[in-house]
PDB file of C-alpha atoms in Angstrom:
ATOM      1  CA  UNK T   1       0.000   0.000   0.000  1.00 44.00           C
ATOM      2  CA  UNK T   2       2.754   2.147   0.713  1.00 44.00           C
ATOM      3  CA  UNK T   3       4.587   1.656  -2.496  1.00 42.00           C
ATOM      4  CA  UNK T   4       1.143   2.626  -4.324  1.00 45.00           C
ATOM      5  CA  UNK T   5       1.092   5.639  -2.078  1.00 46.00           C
ATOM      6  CA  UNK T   6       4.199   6.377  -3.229  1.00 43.00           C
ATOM      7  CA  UNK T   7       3.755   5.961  -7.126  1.00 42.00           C
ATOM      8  CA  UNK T   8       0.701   8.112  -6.732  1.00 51.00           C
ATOM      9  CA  UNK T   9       2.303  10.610  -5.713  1.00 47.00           C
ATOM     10  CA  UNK T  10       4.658  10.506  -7.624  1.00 45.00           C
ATOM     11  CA  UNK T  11       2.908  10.299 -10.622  1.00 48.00           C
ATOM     12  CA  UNK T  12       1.074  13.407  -9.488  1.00 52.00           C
ATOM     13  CA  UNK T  13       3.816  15.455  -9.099  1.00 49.00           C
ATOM     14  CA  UNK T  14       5.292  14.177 -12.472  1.00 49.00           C
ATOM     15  CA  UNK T  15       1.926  14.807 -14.334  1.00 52.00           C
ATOM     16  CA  UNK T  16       0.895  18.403 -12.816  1.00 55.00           C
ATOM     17  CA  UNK T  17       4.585  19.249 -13.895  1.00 59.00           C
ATOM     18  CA  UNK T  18       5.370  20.589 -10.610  1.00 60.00           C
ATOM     19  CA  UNK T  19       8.939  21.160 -10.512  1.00 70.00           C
ATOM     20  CA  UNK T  20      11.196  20.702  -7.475  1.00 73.00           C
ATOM     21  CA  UNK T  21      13.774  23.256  -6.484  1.00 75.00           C
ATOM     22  CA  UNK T  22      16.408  22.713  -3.636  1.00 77.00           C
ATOM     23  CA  UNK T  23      16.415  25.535  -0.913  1.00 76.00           C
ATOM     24  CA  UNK T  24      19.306  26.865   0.919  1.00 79.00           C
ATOM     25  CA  UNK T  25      19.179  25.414   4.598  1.00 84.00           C
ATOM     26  CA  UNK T  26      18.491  22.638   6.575  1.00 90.00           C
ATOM     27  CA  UNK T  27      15.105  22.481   8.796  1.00 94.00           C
ATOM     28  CA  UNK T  28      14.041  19.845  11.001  1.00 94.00           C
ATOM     29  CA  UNK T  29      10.503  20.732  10.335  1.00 95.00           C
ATOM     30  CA  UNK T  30       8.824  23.172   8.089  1.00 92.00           C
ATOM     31  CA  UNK T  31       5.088  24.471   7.295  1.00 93.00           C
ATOM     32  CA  UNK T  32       3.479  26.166   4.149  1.00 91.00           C
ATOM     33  CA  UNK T  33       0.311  27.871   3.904  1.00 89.00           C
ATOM     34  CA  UNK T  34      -1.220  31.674   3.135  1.00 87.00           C
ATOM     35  CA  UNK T  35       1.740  32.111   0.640  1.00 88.00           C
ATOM     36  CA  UNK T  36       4.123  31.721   3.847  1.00 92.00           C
ATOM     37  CA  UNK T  37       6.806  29.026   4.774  1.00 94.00           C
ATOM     38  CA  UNK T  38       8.101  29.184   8.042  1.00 96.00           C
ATOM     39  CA  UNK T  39      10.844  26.038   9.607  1.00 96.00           C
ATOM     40  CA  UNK T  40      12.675  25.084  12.406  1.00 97.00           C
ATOM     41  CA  UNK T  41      16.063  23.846  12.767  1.00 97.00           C
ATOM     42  CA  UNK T  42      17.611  21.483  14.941  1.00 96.00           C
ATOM     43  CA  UNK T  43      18.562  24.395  17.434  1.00 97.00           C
ATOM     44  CA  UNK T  44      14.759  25.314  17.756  1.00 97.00           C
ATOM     45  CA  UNK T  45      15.846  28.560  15.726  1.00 98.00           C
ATOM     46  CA  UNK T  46      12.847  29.811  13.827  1.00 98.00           C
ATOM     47  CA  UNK T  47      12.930  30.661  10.246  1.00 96.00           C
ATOM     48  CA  UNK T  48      10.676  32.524   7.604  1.00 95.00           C
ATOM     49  CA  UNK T  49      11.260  31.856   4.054  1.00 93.00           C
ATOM     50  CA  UNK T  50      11.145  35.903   2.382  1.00 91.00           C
ATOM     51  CA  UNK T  51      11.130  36.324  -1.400  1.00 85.00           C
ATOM     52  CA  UNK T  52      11.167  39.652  -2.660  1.00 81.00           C
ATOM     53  CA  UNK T  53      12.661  41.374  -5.517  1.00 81.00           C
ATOM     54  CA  UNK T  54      15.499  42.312  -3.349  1.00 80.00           C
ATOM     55  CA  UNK T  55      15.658  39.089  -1.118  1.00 77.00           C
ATOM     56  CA  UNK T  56      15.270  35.494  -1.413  1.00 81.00           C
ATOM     57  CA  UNK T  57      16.337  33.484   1.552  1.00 89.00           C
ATOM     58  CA  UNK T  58      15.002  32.569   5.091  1.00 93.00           C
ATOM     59  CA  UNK T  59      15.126  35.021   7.441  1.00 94.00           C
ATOM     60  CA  UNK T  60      15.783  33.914  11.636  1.00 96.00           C
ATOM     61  CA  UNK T  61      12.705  34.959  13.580  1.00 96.00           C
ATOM     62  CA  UNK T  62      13.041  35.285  17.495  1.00 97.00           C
ATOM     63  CA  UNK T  63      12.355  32.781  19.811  1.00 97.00           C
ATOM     64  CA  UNK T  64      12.711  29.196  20.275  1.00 98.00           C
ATOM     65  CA  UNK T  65      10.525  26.669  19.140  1.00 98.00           C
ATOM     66  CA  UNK T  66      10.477  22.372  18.154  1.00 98.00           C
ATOM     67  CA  UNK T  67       7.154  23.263  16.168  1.00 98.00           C
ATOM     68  CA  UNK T  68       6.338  25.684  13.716  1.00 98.00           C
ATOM     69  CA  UNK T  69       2.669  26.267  11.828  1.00 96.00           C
ATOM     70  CA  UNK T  70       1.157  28.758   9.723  1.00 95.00           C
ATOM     71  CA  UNK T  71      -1.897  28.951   8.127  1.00 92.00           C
ATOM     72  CA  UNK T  72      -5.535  30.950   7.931  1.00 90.00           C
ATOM     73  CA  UNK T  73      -5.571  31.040  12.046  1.00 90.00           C
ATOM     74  CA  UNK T  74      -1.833  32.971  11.470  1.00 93.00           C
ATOM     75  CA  UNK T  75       1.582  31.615  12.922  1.00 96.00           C
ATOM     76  CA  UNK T  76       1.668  29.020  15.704  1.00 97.00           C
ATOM     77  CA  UNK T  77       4.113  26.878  17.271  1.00 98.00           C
ATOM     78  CA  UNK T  78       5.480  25.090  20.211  1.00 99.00           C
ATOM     79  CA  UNK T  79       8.535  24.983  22.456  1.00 98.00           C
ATOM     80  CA  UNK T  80      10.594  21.672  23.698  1.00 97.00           C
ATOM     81  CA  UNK T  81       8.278  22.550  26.971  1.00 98.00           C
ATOM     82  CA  UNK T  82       5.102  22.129  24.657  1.00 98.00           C
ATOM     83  CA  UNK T  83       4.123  25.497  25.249  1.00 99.00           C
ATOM     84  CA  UNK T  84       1.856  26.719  22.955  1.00 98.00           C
ATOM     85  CA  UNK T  85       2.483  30.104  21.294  1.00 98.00           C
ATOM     86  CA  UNK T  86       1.007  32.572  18.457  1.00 97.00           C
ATOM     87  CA  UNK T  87       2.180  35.421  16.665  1.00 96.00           C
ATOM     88  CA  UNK T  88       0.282  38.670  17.522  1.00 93.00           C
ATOM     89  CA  UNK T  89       1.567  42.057  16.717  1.00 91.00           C
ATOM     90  CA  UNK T  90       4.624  40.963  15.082  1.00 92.00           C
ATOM     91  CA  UNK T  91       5.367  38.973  18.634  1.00 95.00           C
ATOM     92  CA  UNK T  92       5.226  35.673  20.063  1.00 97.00           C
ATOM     93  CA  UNK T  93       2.612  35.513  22.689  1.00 96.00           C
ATOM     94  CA  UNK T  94       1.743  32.608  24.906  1.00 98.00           C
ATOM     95  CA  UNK T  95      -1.932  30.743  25.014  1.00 97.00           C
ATOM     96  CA  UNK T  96      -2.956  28.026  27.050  1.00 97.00           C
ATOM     97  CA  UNK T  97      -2.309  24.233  26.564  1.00 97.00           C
ATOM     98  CA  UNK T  98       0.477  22.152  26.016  1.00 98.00           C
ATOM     99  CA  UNK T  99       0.875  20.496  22.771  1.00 98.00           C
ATOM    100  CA  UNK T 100       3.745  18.418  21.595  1.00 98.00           C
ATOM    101  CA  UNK T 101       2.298  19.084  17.736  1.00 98.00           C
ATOM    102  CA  UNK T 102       0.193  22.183  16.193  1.00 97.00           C
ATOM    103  CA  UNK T 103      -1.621  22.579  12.576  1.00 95.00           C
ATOM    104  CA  UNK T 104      -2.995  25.987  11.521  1.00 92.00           C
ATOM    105  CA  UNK T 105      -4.404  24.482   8.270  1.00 85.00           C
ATOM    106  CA  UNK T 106      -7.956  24.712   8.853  1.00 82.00           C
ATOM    107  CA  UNK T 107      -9.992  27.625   8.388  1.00 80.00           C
ATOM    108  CA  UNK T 108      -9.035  30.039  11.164  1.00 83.00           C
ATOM    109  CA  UNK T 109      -9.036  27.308  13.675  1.00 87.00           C
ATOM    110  CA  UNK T 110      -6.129  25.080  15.021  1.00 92.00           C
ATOM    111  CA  UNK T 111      -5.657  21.409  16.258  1.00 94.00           C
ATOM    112  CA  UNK T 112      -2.684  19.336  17.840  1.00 96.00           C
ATOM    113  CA  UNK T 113      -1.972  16.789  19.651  1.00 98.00           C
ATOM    114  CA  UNK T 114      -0.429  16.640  23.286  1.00 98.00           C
ATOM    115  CA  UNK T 115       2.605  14.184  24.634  1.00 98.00           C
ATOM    116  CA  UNK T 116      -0.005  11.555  25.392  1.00 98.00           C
ATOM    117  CA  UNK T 117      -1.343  11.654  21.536  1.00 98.00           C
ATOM    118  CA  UNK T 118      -4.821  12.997  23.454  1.00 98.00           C
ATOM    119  CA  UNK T 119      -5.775  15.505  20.531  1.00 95.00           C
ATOM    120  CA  UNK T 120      -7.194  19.275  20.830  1.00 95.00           C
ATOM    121  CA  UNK T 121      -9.130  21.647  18.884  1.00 91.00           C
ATOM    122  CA  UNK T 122      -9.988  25.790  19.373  1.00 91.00           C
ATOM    123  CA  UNK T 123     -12.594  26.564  16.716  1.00 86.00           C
ATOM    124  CA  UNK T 124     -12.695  29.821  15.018  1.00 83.00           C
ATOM    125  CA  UNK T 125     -14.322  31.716  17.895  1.00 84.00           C
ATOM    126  CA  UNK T 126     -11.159  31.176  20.127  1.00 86.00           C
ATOM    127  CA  UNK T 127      -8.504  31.964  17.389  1.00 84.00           C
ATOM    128  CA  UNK T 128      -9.446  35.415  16.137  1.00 84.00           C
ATOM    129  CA  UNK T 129     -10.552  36.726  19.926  1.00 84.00           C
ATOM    130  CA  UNK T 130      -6.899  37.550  20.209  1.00 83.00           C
ATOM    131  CA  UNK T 131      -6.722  36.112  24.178  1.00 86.00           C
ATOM    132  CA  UNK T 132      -4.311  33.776  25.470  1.00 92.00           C
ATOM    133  CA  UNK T 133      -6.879  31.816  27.356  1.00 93.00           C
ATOM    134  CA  UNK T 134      -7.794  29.838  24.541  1.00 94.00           C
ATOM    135  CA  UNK T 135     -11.084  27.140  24.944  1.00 93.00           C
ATOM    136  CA  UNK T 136      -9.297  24.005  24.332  1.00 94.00           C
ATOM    137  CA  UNK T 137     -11.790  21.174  23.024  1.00 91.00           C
ATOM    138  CA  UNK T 138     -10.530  17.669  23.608  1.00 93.00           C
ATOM    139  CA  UNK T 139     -11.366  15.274  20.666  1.00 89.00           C
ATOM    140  CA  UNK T 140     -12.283  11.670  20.618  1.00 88.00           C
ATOM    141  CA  UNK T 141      -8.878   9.041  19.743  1.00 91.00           C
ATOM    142  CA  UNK T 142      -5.281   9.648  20.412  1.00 96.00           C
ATOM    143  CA  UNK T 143      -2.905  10.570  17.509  1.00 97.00           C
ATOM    144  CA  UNK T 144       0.478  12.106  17.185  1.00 98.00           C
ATOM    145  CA  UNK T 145       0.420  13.891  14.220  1.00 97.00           C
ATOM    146  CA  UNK T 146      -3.059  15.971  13.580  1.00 94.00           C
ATOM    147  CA  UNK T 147      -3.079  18.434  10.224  1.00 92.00           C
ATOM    148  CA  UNK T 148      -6.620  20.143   8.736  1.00 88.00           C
ATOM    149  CA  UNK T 149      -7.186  21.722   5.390  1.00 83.00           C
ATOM    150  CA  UNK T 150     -10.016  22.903   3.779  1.00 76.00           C
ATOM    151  CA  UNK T 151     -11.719  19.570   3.293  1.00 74.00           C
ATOM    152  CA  UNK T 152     -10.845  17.794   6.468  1.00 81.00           C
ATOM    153  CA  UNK T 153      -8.518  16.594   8.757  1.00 88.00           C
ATOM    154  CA  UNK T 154      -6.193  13.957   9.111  1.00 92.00           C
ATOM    155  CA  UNK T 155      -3.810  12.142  11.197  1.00 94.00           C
ATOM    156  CA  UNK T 156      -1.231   9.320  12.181  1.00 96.00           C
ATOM    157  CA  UNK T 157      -1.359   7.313  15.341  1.00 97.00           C
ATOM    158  CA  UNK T 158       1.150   5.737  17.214  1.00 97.00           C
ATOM    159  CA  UNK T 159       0.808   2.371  15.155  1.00 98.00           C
ATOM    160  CA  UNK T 160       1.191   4.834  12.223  1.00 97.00           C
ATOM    161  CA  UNK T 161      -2.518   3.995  11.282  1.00 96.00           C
ATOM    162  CA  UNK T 162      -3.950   6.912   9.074  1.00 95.00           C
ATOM    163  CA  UNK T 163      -7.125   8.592   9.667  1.00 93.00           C
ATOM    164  CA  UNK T 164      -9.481  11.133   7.922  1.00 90.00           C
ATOM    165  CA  UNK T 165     -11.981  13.629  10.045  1.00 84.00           C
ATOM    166  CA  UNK T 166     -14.866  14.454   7.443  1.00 72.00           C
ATOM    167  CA  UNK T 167     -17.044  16.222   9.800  1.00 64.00           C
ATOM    168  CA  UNK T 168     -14.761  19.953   9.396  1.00 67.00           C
ATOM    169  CA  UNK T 169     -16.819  23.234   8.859  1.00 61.00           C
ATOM    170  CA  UNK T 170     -15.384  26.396   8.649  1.00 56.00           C
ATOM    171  CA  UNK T 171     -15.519  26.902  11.946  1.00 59.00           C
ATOM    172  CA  UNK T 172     -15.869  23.149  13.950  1.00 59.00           C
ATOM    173  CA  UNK T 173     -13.957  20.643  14.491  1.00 58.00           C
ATOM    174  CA  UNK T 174     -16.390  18.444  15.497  1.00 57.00           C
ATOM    175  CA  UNK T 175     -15.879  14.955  17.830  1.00 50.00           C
ATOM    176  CA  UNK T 176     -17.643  11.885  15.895  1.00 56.00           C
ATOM    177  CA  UNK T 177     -17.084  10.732  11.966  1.00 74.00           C
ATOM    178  CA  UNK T 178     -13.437   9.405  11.923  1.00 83.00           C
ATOM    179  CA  UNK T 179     -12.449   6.823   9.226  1.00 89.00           C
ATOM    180  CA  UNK T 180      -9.374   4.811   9.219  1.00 93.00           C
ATOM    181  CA  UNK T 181      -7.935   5.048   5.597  1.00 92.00           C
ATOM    182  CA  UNK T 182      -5.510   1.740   4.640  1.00 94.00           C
ATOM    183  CA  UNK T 183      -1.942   2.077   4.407  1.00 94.00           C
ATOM    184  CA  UNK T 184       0.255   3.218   7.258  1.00 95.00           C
ATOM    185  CA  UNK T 185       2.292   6.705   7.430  1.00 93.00           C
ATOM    186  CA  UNK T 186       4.316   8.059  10.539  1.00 93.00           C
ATOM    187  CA  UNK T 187       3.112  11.727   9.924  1.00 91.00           C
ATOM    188  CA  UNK T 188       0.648  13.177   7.475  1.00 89.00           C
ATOM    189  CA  UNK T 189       0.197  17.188   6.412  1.00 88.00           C
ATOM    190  CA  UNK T 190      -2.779  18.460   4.556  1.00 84.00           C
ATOM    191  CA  UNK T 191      -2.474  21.608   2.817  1.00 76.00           C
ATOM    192  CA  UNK T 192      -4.737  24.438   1.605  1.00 68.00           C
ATOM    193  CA  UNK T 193      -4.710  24.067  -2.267  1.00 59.00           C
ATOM    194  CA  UNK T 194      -7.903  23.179  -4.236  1.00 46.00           C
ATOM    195  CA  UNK T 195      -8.374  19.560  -4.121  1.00 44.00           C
ATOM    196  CA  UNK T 196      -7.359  17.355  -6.622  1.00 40.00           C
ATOM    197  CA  UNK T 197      -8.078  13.598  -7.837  1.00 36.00           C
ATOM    198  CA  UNK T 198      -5.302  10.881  -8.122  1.00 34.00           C
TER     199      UNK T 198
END
């Protein structure tokens, strides 16, 4: 299953003529979404990919961090403490919650997962209030790797079983509908593009 996995995507990259550039650096960990890429490295040192007509190169942002997301709900990450932090006012600002693992993806909400897989979600409502006291919901199953796009969310357990959350609006994450999709992956990203068919 893996190896067809593989070929797909392959083949999908190969078809949509998608050509693959390597990038100055080396990340641990990196995240793509609202025409941003930010990365960490093995340090924890945070990095923004800027390309301008004067610049093109990633660009050390302040602070320390083992986790880095952005996406519609802005610039998250966590800390080798699992401290959760978000970007406000060109800052780093710490919420509530401890997560080992943080997605922006979704629309203007964010999930993660915590050091005992247990997995969290702050709907829209709780994002854009701008408050560190954020309403943490805690989700049915246990994952360690949680990511949300557009169309749904998936994840990766610690038997590297993948799932798929159908039940996403706009602005819930809500607990029931999980499906168990064959094949076995030990992390999984969804990203915010138009969907396509392989």
């Amino acid at each position: 299953m893996l190896l067809y996995i593989y070929l797909s995507l392959l083949y999908t990259a190969i078809t949509a003529e998608l050509p693959c550039t390597v990038m100055p650096g080396i990340l641990t960990q990196l995240d793509a979404g609202n025409g941003e890429v930010y990365g960490v490295n093995a340090d924890g040192n945070i990095y923004h990919w800027v390309q301008t007509d004067l610049q093109r190169d990633w660009v050390q942002v302040p602070g320390a961090l083992i986790h880095v997301t952005v996406g519609p709900a802005g610039v998250w990450g966590v800390n080798k403490q699992n401290n959760i932090y978000k970007i406000q006012n060109n800052s780093w600002v710490q919420v509530s919650g401890l997560l080992k693992q943080i997605d922006a993806g979704g629309d203007q909400f964010i999930v993660g997962v915590n050091s005992g897989d247990a997995i969290y979600c702050v709907n829209q409502d709780g994002t854009t209030s701008g408050g560190t006291d954020l309403p943490w919901i805690k989700l049915d199953g246990a994952l360690k790797y949680y990511s949300c796009g557009p169309l749904g969310c998936w994840g990766v357990n610690s038997a590297n079983q993948i799932f798929y959350r159908y039940s996403v609006t706009q602005t819930v994450v809500r607990c029931d509908q999980w499906k168990q999709v064959d094949g076995k992956l030990v992390m999984i990203e969804v990203g915010q593009m138009d969907p396509c068919t392989v």
